[in-house]
Coordinates of C-alpha atoms in Angstrom, one line a residue:
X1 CA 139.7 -106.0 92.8
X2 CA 137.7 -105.1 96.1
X3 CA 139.0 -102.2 97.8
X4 CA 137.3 -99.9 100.5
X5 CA 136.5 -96.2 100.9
X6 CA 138.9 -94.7 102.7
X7 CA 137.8 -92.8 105.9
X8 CA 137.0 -88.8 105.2
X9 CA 140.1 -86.4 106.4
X10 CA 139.5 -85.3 109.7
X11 CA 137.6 -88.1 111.1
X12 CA 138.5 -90.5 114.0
X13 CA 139.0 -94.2 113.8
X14 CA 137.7 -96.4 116.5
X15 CA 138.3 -100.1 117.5
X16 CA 136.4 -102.8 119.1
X17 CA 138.5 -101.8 122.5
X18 CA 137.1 -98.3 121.9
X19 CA 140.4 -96.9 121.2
X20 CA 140.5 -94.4 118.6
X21 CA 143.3 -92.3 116.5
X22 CA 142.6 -88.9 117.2
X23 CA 142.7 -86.3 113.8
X24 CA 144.8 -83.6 115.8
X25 CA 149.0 -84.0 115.2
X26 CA 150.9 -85.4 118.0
X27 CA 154.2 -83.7 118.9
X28 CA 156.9 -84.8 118.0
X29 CA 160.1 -85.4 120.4
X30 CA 163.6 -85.7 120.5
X31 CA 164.8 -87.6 123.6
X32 CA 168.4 -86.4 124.0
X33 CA 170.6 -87.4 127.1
X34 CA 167.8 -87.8 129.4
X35 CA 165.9 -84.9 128.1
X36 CA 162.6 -84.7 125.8
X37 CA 163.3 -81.6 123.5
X38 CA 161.2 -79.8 120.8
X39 CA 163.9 -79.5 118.1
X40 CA 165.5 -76.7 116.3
X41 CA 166.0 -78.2 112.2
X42 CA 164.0 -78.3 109.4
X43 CA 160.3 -79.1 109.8
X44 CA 159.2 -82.6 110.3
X45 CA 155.5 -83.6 109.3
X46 CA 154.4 -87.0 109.4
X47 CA 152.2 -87.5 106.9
X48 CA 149.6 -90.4 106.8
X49 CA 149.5 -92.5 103.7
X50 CA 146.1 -93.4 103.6
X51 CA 144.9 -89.6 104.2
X52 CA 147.7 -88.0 102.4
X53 CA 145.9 -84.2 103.9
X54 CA 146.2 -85.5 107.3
X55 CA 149.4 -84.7 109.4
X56 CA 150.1 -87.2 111.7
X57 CA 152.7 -85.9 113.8
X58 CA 154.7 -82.4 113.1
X59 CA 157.9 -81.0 115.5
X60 CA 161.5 -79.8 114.2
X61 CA 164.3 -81.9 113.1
X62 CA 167.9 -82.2 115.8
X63 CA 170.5 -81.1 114.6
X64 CA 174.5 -81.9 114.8
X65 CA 174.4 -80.5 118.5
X66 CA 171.5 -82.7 119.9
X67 CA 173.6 -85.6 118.5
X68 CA 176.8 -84.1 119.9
X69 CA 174.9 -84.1 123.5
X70 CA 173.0 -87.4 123.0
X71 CA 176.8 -89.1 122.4
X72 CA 178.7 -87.3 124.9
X73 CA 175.6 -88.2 127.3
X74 CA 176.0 -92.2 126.4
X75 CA 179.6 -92.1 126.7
X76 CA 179.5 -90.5 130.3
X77 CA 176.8 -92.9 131.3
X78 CA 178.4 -96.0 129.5
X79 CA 180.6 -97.4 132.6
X80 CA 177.6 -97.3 135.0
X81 CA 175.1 -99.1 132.8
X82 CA 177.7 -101.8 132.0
X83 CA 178.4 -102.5 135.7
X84 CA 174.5 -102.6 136.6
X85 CA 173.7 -106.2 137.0
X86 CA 172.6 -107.7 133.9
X87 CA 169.5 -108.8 135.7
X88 CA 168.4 -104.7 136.8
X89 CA 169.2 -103.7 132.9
X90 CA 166.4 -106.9 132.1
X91 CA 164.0 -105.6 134.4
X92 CA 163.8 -102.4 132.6
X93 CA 163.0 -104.1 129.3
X94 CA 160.7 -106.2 131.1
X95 CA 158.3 -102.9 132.4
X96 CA 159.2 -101.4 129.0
X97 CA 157.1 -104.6 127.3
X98 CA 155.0 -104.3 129.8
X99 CA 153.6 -100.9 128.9
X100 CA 154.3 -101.9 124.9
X101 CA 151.7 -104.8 126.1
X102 CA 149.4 -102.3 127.6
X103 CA 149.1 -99.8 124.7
X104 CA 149.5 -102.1 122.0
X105 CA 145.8 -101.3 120.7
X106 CA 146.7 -97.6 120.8
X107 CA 149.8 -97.4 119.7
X108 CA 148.8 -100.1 116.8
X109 CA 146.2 -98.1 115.6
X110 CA 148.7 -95.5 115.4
X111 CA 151.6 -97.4 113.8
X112 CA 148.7 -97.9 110.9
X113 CA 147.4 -94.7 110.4
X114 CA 151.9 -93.6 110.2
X115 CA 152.6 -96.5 108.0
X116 CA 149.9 -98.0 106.4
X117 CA 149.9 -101.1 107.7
X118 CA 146.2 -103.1 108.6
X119 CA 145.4 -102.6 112.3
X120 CA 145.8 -106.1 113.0
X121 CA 149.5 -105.8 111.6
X122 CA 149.9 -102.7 113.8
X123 CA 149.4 -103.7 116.8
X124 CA 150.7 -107.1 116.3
X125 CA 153.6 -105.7 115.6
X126 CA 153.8 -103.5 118.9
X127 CA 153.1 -106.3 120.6
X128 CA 156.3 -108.2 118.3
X129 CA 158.5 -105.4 120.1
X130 CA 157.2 -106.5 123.5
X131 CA 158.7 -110.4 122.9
X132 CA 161.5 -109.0 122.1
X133 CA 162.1 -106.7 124.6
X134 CA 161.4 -109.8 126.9
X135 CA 163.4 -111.9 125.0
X136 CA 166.5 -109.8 125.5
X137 CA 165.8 -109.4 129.6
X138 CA 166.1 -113.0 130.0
X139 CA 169.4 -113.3 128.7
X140 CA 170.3 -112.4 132.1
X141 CA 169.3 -116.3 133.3
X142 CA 171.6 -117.4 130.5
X143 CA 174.6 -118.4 130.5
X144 CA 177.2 -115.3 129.1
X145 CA 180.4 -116.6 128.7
X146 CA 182.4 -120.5 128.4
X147 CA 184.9 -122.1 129.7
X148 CA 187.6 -124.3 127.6
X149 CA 190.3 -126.8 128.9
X150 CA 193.6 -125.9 128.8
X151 CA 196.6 -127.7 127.6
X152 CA 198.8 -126.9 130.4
X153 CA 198.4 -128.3 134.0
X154 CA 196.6 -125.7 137.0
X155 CA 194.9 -123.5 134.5
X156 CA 191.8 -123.0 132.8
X157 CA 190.6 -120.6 130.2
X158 CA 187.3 -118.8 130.0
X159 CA 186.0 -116.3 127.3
X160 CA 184.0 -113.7 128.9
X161 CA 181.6 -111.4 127.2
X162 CA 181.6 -107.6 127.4
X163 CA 179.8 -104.4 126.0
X164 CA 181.5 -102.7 123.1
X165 CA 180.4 -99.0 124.4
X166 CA 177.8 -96.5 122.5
X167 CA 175.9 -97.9 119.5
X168 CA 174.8 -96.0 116.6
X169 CA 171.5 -97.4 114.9
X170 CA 169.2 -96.4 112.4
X171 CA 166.2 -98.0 111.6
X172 CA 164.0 -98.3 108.3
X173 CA 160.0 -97.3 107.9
X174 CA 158.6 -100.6 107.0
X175 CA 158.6 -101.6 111.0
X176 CA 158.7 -98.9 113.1
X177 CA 158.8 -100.3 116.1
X178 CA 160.0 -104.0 115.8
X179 CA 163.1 -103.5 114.1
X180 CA 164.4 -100.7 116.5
X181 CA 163.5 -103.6 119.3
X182 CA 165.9 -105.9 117.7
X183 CA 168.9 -103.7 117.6
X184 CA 168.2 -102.0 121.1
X185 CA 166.8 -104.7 123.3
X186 CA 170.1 -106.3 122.6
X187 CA 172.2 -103.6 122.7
X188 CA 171.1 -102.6 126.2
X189 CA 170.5 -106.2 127.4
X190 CA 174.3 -106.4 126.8
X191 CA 175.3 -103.3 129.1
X192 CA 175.7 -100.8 125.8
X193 CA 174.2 -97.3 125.3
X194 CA 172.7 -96.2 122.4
X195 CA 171.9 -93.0 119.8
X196 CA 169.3 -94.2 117.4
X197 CA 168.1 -92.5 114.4
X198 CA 164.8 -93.4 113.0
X199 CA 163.5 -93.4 109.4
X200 CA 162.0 -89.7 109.1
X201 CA 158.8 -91.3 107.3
X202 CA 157.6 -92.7 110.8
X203 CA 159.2 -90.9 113.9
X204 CA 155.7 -91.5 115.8
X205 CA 156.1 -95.1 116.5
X206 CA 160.0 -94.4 117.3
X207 CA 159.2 -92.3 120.0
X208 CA 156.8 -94.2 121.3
X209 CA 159.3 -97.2 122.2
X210 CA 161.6 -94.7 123.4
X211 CA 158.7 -93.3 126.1
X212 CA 158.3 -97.0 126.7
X213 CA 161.4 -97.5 127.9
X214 CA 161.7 -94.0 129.6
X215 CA 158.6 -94.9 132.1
X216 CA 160.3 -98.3 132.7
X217 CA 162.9 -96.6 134.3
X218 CA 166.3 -96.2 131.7
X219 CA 168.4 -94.1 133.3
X220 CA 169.3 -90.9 131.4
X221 CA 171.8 -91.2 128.4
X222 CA 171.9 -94.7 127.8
X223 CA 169.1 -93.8 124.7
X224 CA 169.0 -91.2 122.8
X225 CA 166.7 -90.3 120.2
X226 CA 167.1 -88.2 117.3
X227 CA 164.8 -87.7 114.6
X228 CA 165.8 -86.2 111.2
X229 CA 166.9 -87.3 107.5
X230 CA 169.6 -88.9 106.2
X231 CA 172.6 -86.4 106.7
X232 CA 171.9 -86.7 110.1
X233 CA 172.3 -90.5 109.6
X234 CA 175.8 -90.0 107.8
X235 CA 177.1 -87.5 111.0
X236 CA 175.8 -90.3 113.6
X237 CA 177.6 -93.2 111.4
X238 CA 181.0 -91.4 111.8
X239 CA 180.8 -89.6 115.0
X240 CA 183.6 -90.5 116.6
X241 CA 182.2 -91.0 120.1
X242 CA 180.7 -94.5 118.4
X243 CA 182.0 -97.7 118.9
X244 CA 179.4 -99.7 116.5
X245 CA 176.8 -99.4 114.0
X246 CA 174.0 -101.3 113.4
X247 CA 171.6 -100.4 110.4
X248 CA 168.6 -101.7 108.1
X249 CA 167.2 -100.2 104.6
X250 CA 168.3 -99.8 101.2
X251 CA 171.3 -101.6 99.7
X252 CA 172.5 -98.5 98.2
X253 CA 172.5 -96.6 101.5
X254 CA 173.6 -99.8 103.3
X255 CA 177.0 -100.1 101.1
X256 CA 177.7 -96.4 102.3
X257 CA 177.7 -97.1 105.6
X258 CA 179.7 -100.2 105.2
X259 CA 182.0 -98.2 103.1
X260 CA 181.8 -95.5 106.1
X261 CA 182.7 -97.8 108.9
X262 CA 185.5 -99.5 106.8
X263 CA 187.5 -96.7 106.7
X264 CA 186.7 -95.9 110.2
X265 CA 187.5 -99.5 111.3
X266 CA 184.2 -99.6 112.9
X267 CA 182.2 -102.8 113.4
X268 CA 179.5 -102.2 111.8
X269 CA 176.3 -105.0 111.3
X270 CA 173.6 -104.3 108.1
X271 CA 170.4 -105.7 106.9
X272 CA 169.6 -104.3 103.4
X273 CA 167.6 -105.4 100.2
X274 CA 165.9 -108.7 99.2
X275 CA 164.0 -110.3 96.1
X276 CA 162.8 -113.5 97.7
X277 CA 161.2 -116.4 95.9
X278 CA 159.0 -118.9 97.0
X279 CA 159.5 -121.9 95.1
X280 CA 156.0 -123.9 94.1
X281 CA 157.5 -127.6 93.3
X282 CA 155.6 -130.3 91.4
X283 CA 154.1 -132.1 94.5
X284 CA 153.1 -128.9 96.8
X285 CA 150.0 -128.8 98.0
X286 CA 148.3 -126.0 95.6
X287 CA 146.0 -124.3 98.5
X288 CA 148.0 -124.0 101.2
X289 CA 151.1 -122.9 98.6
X290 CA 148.8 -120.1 97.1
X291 CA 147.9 -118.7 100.6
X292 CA 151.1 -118.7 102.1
X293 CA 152.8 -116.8 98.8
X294 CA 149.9 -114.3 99.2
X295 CA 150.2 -113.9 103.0
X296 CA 154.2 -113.3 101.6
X297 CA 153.4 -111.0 98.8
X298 CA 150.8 -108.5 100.5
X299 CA 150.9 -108.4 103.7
X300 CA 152.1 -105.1 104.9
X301 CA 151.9 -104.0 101.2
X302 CA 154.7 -105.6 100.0
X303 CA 157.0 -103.5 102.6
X304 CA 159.0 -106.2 104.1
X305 CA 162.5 -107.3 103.5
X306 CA 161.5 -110.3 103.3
X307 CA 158.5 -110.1 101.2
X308 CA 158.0 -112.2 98.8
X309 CA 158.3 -110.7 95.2
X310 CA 159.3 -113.4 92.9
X311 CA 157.8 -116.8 92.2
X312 CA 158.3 -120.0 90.7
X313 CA 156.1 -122.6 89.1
X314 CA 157.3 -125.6 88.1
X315 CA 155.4 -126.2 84.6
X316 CA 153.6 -129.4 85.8
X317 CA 151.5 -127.5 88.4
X318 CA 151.9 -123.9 86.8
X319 CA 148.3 -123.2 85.3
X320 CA 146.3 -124.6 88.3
X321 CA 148.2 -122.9 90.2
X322 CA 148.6 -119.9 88.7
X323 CA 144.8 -119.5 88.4
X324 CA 144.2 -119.9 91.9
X325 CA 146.5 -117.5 92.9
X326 CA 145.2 -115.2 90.5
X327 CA 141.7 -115.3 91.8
X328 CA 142.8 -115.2 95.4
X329 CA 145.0 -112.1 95.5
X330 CA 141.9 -110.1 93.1
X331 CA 139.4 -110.9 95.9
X332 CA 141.8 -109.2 98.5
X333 CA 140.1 -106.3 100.4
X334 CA 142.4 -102.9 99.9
X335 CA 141.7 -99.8 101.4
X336 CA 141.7 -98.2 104.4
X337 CA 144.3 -99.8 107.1
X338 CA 141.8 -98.5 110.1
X339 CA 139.2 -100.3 108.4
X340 CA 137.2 -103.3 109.4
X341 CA 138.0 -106.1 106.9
X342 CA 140.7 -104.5 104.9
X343 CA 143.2 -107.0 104.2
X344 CA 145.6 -104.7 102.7
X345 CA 146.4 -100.8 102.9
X346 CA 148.2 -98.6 101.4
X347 CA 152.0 -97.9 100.5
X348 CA 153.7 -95.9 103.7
X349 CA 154.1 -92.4 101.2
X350 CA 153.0 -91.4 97.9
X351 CA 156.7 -91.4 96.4
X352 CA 157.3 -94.7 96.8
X353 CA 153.9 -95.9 95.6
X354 CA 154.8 -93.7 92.5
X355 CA 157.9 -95.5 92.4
X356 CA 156.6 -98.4 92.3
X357 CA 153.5 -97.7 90.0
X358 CA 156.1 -96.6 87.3
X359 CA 158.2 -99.3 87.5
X360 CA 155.3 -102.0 86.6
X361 CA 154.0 -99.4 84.2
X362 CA 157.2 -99.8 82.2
X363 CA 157.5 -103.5 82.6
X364 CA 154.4 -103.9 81.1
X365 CA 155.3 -101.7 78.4
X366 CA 158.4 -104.5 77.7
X367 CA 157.6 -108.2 75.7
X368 CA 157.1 -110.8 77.6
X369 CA 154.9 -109.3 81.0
X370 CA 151.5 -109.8 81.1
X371 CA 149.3 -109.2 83.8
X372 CA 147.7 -112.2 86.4
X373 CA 146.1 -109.9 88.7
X374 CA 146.0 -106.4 89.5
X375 CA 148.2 -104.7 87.1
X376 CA 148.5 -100.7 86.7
X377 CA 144.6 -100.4 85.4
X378 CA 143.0 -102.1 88.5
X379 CA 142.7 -98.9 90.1
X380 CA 141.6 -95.4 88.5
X381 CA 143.8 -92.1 89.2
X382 CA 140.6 -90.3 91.7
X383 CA 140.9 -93.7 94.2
X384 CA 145.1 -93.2 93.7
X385 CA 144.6 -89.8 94.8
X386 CA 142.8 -90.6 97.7
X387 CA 146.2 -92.0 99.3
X388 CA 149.3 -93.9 98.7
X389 CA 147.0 -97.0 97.6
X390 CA 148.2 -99.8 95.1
X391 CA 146.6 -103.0 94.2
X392 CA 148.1 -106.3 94.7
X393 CA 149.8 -107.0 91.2
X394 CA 151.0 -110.6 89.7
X395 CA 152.8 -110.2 86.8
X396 CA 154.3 -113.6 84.3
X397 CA 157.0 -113.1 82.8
X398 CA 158.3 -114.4 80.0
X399 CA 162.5 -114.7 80.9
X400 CA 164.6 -112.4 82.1
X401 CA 163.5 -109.2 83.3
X402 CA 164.3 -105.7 85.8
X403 CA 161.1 -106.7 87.3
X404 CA 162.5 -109.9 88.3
X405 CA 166.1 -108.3 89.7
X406 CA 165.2 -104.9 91.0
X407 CA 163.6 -104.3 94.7
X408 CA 160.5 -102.9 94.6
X409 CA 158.9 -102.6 98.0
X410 CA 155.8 -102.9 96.9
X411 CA 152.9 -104.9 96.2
X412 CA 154.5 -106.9 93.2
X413 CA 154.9 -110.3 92.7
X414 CA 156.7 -111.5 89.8
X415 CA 156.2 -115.0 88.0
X416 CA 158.6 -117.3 86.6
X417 CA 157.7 -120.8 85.3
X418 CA 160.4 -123.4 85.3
X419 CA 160.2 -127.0 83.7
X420 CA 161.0 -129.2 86.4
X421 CA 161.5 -128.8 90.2
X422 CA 165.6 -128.5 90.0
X423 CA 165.4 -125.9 87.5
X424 CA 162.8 -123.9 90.0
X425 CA 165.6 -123.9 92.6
X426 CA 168.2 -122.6 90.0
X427 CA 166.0 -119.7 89.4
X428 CA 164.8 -119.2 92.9
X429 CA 169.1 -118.5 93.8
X430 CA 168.9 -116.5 90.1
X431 CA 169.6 -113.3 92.1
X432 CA 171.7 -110.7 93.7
X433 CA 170.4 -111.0 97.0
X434 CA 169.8 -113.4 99.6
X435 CA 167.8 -112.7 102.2
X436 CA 164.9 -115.3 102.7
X437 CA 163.9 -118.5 100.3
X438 CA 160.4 -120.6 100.7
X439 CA 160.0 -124.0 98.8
X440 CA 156.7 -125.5 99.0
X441 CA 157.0 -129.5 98.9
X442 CA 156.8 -132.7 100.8
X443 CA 159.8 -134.3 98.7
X444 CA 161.8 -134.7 101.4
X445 CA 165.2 -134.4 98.5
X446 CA 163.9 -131.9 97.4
X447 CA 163.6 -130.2 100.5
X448 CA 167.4 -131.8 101.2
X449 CA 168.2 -130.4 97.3
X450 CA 167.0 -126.7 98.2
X451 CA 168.7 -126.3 102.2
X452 CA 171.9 -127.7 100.1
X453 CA 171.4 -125.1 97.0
X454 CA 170.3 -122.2 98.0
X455 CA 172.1 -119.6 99.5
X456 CA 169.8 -117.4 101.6
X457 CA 170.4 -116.6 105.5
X458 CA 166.9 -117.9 106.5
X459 CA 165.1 -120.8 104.2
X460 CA 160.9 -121.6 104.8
X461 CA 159.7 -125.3 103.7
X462 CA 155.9 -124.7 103.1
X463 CA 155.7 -121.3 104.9
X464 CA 155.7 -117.7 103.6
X465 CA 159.3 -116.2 103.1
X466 CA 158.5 -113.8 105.3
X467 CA 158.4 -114.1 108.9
X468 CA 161.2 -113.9 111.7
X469 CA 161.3 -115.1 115.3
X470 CA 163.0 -113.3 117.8
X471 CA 164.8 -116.8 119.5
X472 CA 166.7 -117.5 116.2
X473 CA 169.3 -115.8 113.8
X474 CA 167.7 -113.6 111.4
X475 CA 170.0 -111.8 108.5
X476 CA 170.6 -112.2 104.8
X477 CA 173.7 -113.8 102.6
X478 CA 175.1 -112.3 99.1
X479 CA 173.9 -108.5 98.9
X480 CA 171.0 -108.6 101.5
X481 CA 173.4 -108.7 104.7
X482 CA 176.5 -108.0 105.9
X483 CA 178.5 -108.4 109.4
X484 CA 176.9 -110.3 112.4
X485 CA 173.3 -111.8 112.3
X486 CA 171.0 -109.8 114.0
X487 CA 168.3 -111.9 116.9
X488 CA 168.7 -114.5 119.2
X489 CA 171.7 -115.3 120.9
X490 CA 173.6 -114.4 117.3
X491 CA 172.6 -111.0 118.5
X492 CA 175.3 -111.2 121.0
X493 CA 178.3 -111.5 118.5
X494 CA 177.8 -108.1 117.3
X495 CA 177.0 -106.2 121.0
X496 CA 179.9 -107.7 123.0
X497 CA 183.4 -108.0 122.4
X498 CA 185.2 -111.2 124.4
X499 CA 188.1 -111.2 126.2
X500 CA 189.5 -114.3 126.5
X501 CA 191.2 -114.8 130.3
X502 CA 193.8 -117.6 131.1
X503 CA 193.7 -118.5 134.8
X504 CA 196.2 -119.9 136.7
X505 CA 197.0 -119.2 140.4
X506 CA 200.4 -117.7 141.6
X507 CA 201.9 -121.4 143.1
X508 CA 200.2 -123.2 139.9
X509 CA 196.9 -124.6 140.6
X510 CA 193.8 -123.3 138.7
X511 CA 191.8 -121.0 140.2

């Protein structure tokens, strides 16, 4: 296993660009009806996970009042956003992208030293926020509503689109920035306001969208953040000056609020877990398979939804392949996400890479799990101590097993090996969730076989199961989703309602 040295405490990190990530804290922010304010709550420190004694941000948790204001504030200012003309709320998200665009290397860098993330993933993913925030202005050139036939003569009937009102959403750590994109640009696109909680682990990058979108000119209250931990969450998901909900993270945190909203009768829209598998079928193409279920794996450590942590091999292909995965994923480059050549950094805290450290320690403890690569002995406890830093594990199992049901969010990849390519597709469906699915093959029934079988929201043939574009539904089946599907124009199902107007004129011709 290669891994780097991570950079001493204290010191800055500098790009190509010359751009650097200062060692002082930033401030943190709440921005709450039109106002940026210090905070009052419980301390927050934002603490970097590949310098675990560096504080990347620090400021005060809002409390039940800020969100009180920041409601009352997008309620009051709810009826003039909606009437602004579609194409004057797109402009804003267009100069918003625009200054995403201009800082990405910055605000990258940063997003890496919050997160863990490489740099390159950093600011490709602030500049993943600016598409979308584009994406969402031009909806304005789109068409927003249809018109049907009627049965009866002299009328016609046309279903017109409208905001729903004030939004609550809450965001996960794992994207920062890209996720809360997908739920606001929407959600303002469409003429709504919003309150939006961030995960707690990373309020940096939060705050930086919302000062994006602040200098593009959003008029005060139509976006509030507030930053603080999960009870503030559970007050925003039932404040009754919300209309909707829209949330990603855990399963178990996702079923409250669904449970929440249900009794409210409050739409509510949720992307939770995922155990994706990436199929490798008789005929696939060995190299390009083994890449592609790497890039799945380990990119962004493991953190993604739609990460790919299981695998099957059908048996005809299994050893070569296995081996060649093997030596690939041991020659990836972990270590400091700053770093030149690091292609892999750490986990976004210490907690969760204990989390996940114990769970393979006690899977390799069971029959039946050996090691391919990595495993809980590839790295020694002084170079764990030096932040949240796990190596990129494959582990074969044998059958059945909780490392092939239970989400990890880590750098894990569990093995199955199935006899022949139908019983590779029964295995890759062998789960609770049903987020994301990749099948590597040119067997164009088996491709047929696996679109027909398998019942995930988004399906990759000979690509990584990760992976999401912002032009297209995106949103899981079974236990990994629930309510609308999030991106694209299936965004608009969940941030409108329609009214549906018949129109005929007072003497009986259509108007």
């Amino acid at each position: 296993m290669q891994h780097t040295a991570v950079s001493t405490p204290g010191s800055d990190t500098a790009d190509q660009a010359g751009s650097a990530v200062p060692g002082s804290p930033r401030q943190l922010r709440h921005l709450v009806a039109g106002r940026w304010l210090p905070g009052e709550g419980g301390e927050l420190l934002d603490i970097s996970p590949s310098r675990p004694d560096q504080v990347v941000a620090a400021g005060r948790e809002a409390l039940t009042a800020d969100l009180d204001r920041a409601v009352e504030a997008a309620r009051a200012v709810f009826p003039r956003w909606a009437a602004t003309p579609h194409q004057a709320r797109g402009a804003v998200l267009v100069r918003a992208a625009g200054v995403l665009e201009e800082r990405a290397e910055q605000w990258g860098a940063e997003l890496s030293w919050e997160e863990g993330k490489t740099r390159a993933e950093g600011v490709g993913e602030v500049r993943r926020a600016a598409e979308i925030l584009r994406f969402y202005a031009a909806e304005a050139d789109r068409p927003t509503g249809e018109v049907f036939a009627s049965p009866r003569p002299g009328e016609r009937i046309s279903v017109v689109h409208r905001p729903v009102g004030t939004i609550g959403v809450i965001t996960p750590f794992n994207f920062p920035i890209a996720i809360p994109a997908w739920k606001i640009a929407p959600a303002l696109s469409y003429g709504n306001t919003v309150v939006w909680k961030p995960a707690g682990l990373v309020p940096l990058l939060a705050m930086r969208l919302a000062e994006a979108l602040v200098e593009a000119g959003l008029p005060d209250g139509v976006l509030s953040l507030l930053i603080g931990g999960g009870e503030l969450g559970g007050e925003l998901v039932s404040h009754p000056g919300v209309e909707a909900v829209t949330f990603t993270g855990s399963t178990a945190v996702g079923r409250s609020v669904i449970a929440r909203c249900g009794a409210l009768a409050r739409p509510v829209q949720t992307e939770m877990g995922g155990k994706n598998a990436a199929a490798v079928l008789s005929d696939a193409d060995l190299e390009l398979a083994a890449n592609e279920v790497m890039a799945g794996a380990f990119r962004a450590t493991g953190q993604k939804c739609t990460a790919t942590s299981r695998l099957v091999v059908a048996e005809p292909v299994a050893d070569e392949f296995l081996a060649l995965l093997a030596a690939k994923v041991s020659a990836l480059r972990v270590g400091d996400p700053l770093a030149d050549g690091v292609q892999m950094g750490p986990l976004a805290s210490v907690p969760a890479r204990d989390a996940v450290q114990r769970a393979v320690r006690e899977g390799l403890a069971r029959t039946g799990v050996g090691v391919l690569a990595g495993g809980d002995a590839a790295y020694t406890d002084e170079e764990r101590a030096v932040g949240a830093y796990l190596p990129p594990t494959v582990l074969e199992l044998a059958g059945d097993d909780p490392l092939w049901r239970d989400e990890l969010f880590g750098p894990v990849l569990a093995v199955r090996r199935a006899r022949d390519d139908s019983q590779a597709l029964d295995l890759v469906d062998d789960s609770e969730f049903g987020l994301s699915a990749a099948v590597f093959t040119d067997n164009l029934n088996a491709v047929s076989a696996a679109v027909a079988r398998l019942d995930v929201g988004v399906l990759h043939v000979n690509s990584e199961t990760a992976g999401a574009d912002p032009h297209v539904p995106f949103g899981g089946a079974k236990g990994s989703g629930h309510g609308p599907k999030e991106q694209g124009r299936a965004a608009r199902e969940f941030f409108t309602r329609t009214t549906t107007v018949y129109l005929r004129g007072s003497h009986g011709g259509a108007l």
